[in-house]
Short mmCIF file of C-alpha atoms in Angstrom, two decimals:
data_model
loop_
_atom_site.label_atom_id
_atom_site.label_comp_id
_atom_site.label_asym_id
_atom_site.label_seq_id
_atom_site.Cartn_x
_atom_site.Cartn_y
_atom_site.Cartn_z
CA UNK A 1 76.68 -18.93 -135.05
CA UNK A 2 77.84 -22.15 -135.45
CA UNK A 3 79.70 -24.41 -133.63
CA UNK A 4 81.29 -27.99 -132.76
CA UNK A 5 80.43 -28.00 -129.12
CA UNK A 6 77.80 -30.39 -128.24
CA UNK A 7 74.21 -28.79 -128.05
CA UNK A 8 71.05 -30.31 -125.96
CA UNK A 9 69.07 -30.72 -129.38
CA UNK A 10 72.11 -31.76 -131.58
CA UNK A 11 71.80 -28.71 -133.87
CA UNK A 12 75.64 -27.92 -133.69
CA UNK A 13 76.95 -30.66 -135.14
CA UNK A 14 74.90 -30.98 -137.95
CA UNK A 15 73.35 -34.22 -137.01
CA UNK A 16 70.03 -35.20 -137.85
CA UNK A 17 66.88 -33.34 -135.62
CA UNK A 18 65.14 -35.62 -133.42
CA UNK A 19 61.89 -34.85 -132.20
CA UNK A 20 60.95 -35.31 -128.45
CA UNK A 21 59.24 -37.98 -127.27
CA UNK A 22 58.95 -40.46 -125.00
CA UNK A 23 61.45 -43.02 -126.48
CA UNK A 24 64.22 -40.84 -126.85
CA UNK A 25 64.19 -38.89 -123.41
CA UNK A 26 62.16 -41.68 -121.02
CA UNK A 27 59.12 -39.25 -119.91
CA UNK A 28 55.49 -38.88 -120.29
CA UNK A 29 54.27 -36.74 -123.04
CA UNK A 30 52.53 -33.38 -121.56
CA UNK A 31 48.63 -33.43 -121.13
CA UNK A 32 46.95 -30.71 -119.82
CA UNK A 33 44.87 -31.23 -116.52
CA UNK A 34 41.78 -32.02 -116.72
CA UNK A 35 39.31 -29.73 -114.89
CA UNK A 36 37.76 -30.80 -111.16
CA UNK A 37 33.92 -31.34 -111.95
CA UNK A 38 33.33 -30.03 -108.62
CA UNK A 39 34.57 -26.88 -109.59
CA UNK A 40 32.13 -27.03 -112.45
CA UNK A 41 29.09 -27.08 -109.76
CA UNK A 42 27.33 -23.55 -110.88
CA UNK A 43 28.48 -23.33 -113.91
CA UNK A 44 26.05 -22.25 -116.79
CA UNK A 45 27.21 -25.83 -118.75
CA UNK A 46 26.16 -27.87 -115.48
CA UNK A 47 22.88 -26.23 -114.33
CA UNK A 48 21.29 -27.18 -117.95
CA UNK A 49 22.84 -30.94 -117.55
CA UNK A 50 20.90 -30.82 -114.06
CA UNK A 51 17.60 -29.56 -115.83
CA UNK A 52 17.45 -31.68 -118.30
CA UNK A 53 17.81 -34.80 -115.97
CA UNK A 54 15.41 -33.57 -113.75
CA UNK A 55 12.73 -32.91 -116.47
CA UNK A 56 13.44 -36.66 -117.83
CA UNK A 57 12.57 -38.31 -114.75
CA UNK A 58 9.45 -36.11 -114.35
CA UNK A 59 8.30 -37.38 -117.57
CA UNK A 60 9.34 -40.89 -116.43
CA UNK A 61 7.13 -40.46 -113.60
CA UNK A 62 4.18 -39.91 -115.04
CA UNK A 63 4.47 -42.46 -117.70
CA UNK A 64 4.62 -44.66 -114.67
CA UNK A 65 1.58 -43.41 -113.06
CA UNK A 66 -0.51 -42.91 -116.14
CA UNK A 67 0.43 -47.03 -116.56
CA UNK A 68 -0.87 -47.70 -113.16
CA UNK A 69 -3.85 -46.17 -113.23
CA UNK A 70 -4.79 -47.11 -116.70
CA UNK A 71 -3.75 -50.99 -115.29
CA UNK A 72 -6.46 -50.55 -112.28
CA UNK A 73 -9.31 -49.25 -114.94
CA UNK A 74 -9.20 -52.27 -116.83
CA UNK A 75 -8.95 -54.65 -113.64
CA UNK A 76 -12.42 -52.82 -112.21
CA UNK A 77 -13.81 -53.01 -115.66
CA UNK A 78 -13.18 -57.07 -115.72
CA UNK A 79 -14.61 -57.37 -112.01
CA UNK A 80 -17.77 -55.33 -113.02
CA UNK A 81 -18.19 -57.50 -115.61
CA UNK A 82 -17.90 -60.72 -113.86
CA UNK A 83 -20.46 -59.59 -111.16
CA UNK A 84 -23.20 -58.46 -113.88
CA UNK A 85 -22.57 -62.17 -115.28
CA UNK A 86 -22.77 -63.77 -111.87
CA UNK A 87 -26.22 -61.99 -110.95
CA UNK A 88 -27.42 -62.83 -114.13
CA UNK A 89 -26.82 -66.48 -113.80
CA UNK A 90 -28.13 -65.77 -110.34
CA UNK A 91 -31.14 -64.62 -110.88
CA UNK A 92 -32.04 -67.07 -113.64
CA UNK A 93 -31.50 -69.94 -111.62
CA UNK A 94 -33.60 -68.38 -108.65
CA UNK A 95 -36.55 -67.80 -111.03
CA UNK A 96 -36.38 -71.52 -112.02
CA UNK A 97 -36.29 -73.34 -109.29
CA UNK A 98 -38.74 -70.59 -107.65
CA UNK A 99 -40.80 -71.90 -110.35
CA UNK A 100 -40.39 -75.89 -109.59
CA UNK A 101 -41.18 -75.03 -105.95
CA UNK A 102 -44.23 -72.77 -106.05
CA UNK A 103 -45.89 -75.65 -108.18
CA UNK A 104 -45.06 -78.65 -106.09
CA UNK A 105 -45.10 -77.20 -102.25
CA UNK A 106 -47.34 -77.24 -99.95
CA UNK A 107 -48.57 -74.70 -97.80
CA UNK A 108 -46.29 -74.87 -94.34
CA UNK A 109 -48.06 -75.32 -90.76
CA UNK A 110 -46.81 -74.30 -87.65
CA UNK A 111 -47.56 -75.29 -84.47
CA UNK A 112 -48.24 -73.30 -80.93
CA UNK A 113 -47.25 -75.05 -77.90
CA UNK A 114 -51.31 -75.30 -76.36
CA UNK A 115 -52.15 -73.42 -73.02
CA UNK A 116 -53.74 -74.39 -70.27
CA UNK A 117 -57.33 -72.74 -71.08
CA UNK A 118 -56.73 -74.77 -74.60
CA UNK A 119 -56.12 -77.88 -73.36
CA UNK A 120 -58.72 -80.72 -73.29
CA UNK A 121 -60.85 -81.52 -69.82
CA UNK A 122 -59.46 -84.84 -69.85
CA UNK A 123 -57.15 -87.60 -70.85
CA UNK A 124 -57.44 -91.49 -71.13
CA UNK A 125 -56.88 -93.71 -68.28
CA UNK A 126 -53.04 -95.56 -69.78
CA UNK A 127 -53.75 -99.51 -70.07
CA UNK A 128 -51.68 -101.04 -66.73
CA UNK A 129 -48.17 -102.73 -68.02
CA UNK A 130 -47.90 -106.74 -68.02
CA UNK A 131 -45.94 -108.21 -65.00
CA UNK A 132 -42.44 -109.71 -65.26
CA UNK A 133 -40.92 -112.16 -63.55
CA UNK A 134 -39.91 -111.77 -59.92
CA UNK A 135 -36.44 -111.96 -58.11
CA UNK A 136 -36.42 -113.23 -54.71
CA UNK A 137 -32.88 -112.60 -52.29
CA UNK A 138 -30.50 -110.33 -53.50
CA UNK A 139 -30.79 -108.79 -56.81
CA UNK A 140 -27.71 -109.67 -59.03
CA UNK A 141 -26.28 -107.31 -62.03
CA UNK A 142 -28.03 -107.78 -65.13
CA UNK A 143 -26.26 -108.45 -68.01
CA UNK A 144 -25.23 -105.24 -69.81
CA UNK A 145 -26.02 -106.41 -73.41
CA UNK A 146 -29.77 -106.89 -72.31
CA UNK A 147 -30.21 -109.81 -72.56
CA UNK A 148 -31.50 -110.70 -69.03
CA UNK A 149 -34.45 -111.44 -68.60
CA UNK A 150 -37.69 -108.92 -68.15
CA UNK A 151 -38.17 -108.51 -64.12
CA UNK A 152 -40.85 -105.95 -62.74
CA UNK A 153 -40.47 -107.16 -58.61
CA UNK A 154 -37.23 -107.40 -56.69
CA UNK A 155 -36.81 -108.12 -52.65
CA UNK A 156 -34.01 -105.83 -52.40
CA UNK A 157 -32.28 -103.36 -53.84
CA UNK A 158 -29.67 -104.02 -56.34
CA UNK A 159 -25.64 -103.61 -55.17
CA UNK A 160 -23.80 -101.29 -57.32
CA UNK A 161 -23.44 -102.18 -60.83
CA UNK A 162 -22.24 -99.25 -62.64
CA UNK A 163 -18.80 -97.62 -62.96
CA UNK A 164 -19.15 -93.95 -61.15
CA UNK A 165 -16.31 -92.78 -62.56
CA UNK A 166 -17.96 -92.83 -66.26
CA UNK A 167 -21.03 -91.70 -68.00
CA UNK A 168 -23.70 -94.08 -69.50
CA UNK A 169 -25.49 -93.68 -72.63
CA UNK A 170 -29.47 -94.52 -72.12
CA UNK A 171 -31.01 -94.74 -75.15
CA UNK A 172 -35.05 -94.85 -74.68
CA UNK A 173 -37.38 -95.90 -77.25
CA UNK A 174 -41.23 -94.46 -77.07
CA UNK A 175 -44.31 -95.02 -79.19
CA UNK A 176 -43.47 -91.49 -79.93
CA UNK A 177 -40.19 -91.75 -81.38
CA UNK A 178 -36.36 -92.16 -79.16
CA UNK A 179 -34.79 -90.25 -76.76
CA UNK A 180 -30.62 -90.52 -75.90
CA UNK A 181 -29.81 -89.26 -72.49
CA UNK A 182 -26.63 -89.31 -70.83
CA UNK A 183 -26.38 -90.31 -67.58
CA UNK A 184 -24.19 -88.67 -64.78
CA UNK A 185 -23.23 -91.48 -61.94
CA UNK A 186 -21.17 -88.93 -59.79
CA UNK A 187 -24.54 -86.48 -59.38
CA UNK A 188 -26.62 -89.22 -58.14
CA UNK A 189 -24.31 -92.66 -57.62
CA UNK A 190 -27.51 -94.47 -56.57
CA UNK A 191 -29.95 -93.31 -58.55
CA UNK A 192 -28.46 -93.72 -61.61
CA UNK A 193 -27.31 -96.98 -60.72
CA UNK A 194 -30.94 -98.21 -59.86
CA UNK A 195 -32.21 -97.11 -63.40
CA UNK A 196 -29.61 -98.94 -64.95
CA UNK A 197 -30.36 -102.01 -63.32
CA UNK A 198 -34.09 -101.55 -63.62
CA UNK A 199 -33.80 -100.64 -67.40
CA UNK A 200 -31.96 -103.68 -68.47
CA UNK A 201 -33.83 -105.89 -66.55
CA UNK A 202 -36.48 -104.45 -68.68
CA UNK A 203 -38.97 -102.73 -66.26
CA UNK A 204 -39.90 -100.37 -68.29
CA UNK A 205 -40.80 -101.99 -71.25
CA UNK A 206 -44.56 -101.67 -71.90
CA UNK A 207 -45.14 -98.86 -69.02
CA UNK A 208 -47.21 -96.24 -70.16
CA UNK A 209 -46.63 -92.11 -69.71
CA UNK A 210 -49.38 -91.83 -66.81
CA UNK A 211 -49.18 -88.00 -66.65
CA UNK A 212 -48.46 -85.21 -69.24
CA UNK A 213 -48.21 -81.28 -67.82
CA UNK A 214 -47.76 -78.99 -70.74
CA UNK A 215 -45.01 -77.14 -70.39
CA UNK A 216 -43.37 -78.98 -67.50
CA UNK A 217 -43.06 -82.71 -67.48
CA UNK A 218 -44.35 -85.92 -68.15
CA UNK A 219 -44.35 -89.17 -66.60
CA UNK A 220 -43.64 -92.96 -67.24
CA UNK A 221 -45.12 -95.36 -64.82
CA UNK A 222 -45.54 -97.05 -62.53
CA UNK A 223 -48.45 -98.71 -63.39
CA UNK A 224 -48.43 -102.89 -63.62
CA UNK A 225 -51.34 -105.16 -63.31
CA UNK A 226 -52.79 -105.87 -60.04
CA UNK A 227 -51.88 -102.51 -58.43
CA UNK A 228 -48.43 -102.99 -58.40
CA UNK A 229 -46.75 -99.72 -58.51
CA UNK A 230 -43.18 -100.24 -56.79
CA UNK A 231 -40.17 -102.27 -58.20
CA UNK A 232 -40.57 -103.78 -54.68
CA UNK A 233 -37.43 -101.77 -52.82
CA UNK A 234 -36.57 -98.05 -52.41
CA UNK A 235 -33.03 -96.13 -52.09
CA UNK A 236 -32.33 -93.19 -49.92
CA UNK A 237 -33.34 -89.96 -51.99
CA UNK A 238 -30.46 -88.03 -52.94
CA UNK A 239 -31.85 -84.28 -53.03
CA UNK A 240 -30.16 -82.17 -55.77
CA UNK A 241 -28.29 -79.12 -54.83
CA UNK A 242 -29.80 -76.14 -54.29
CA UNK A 243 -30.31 -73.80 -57.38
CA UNK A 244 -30.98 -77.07 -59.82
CA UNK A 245 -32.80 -76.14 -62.98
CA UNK A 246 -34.40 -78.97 -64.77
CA UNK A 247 -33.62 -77.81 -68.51
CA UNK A 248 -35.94 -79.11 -71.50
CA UNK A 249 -35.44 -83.09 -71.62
CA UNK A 250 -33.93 -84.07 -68.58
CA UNK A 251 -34.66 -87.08 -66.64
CA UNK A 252 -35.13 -87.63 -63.28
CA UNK A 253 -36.85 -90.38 -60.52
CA UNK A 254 -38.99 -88.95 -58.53
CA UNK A 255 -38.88 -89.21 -54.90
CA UNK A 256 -41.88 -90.80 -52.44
CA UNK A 257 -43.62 -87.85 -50.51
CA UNK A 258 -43.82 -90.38 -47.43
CA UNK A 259 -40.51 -91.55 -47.71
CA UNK A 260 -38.40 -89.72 -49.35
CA UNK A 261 -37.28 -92.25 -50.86
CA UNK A 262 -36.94 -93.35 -54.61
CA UNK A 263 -38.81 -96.07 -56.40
CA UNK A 264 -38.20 -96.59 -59.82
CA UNK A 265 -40.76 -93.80 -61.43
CA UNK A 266 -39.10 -91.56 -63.79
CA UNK A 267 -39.84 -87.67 -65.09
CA UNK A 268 -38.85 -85.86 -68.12
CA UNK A 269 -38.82 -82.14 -68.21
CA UNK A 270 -40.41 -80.58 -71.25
CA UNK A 271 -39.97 -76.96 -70.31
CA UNK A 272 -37.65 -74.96 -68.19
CA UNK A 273 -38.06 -75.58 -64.44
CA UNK A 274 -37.18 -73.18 -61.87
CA UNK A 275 -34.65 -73.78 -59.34
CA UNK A 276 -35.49 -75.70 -56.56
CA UNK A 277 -39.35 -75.89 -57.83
CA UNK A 278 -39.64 -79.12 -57.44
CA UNK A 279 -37.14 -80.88 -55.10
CA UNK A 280 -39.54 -84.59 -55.05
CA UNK A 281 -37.06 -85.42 -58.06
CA UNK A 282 -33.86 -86.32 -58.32
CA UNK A 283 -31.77 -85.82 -61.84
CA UNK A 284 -29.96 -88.81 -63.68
CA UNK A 285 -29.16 -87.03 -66.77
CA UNK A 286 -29.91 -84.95 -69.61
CA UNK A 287 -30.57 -85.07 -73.35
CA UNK A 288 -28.61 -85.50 -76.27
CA UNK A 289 -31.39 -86.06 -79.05
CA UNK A 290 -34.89 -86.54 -78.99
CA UNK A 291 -36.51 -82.57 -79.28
CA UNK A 292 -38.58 -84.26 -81.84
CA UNK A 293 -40.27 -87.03 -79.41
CA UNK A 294 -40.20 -84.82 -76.50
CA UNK A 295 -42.21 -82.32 -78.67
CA UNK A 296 -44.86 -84.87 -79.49
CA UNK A 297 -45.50 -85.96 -76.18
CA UNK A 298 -45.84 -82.35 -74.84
CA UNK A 299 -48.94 -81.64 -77.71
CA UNK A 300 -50.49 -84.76 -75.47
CA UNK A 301 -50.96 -82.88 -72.28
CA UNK A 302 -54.49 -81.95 -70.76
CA UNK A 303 -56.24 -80.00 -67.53
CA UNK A 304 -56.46 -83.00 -65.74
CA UNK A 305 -52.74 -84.10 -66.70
CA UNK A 306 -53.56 -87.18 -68.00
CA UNK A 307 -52.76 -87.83 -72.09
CA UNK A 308 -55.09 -87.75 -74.68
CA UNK A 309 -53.58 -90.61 -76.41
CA UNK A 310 -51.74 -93.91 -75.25
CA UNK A 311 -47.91 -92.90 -75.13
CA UNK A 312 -45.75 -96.56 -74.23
CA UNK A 313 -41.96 -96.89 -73.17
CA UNK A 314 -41.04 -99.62 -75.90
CA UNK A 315 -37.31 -100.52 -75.02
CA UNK A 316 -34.46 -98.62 -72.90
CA UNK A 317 -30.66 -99.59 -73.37
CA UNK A 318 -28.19 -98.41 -71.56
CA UNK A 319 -23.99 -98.41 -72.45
CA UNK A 320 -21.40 -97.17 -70.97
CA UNK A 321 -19.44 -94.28 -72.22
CA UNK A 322 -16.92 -92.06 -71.69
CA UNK A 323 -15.00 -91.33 -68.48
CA UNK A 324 -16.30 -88.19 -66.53
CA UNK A 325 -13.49 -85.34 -66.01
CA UNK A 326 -12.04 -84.65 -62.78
#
């Protein structure tokens, strides 16, 4: 039934109908709501979304691993390789130069260190050393470049001409070949300071090695012409301390019998001494080179302890090194 009064969608008085939306009424067109995916958990539609992911990165997986391990074959395929290579360049080279050697070499000698029921009876009787000159009063430094001249008799004993606080580098030169020894001033002060004087005043140039014991020692000097067998003065012997092994090349002065006290004869062990076997000795130093020398002295030794050849000290220079630790 129709009618003037106004009507919410303008029906009743004739007027044009207007659809309704947004622009006409000011509000949000209806949408329905959307459904909570956690109230999809369980459902059929989610468990095969689940499956399916799983299953992709299974097969994702072991892609990755089949990669790997296909990566590692070929790496121990290219080190196999390179080791056949290297063994064959290996073994080539080892078969020429195996080759070169077996053609040119000689057959190698060795040598035994003689015993005493292979030694010889006897030695030779060392040729005495020429005389020097003679120093009368006290006996002054000598210079320490060596240039002084030679002396083999002195009226009294030298003052002290070394630094104690520092080791000193004796180099000694042999018919046989050179020996280094360093020198310790603050085992034996006096001792070591009477070789140094004695060796640059050239005392032992020309003295022969008088005795040779096979694996022990052997000795240089004294022997001068006309008998002379003393530098002319002795020191007090200082005794080493008990439990003192002379290793292979150390030197030493030995010490008079009568006296105790120490001339200017010196000893160089060629072997290992016991401790305390021999306390007529008293240590300057021990060696830095000269195996070699040492060596070809030892082969010289016979029963009676004289050498079978002529064996000469040549030169000894001594230098001063570094500074002993506290």
């Amino acid at each position: 039934m129709a009618s003037d009064s106004a009507h919410a969608l303008g029906i009743a008085d004739r007027g044009t109908t207007k659809l309704l939306n947004k622009e006409s009424h000011g509000m949000q067109r209806y949408r329905p709501p959307r459904p909570d995916p956690e109230s999809l958990v369980g459902s059929p539609t989610m468990a095969r979304t689940s499956d399916r992911r799983q299953q992709q990165l299974a097969r994702q997986k072991a892609q990755a691993a089949l990669t790997a391990r296909q990566r590692k074959d070929r790496r121990r395929k290219q080190v196999a390789a390179g080791a056949v290579a290297v063994i064959v360049v290996l073994s080539t080279l080892g078969a020429f130069l195996g080759s070169r050697s077996s053609s040119s070499s000689k057959p190698a000698t060795t040598t035994t260190a003689p015993t005493s029921t292979t030694l010889p009876t006897n030695g030779i009787t060392p040729p005495a050393a020429a005389l020097g000159a003679t120093l009368s009063g006290a006996t002054p430094c000598p210079a320490e470049d060596g240039s002084s001249a030679r002396t083999t008799s002195f009226a009294s004993a030298p003052s002290t001409c070394i630094e104690t606080d520092h080791f000193y580098t004796a180099t000694i030169t042999t018919s046989k070949g050179p020996m280094t020894v360093q020198l310790n001033p603050r085992v034996s002060p006096q001792t070591v300071n009477t070789f140094v004087v004695l060796a640059r005043y050239h005392y032992y140039d020309g003295q022969p090695v008088t005795d040779v014991r096979t694996r022990a020692s052997f000795t240089v000097g004294m022997a001068f012409s006309g008998g002379t067998n003393q530098p002319g003065f002795a020191i007090p012997g200082e005794i080493p301390a008990k439990g003192t092994v002379f290793t292979p090349g150390a030197l030493a002065m030995t010490r008079s019998s009568a006296s105790g006290g120490i001339g200017g004869q010196l000893v160089v062990a060629t072997f290992d001494q016991a401790p305390d076997n021999d306390q007529q000795v008293t240590p300057l130093g021990i060696m830095l080179s000269g195996d070699t020398t040492i060596a070809a002295i030892n082969t010289l030794a016979s029963q009676s302890g004289k050498p079978t050849s002529l064996v000469t000290i040549q030169s000894i220079s001594v230098v001063r090194s570094g500074a002993i630790p506290s």
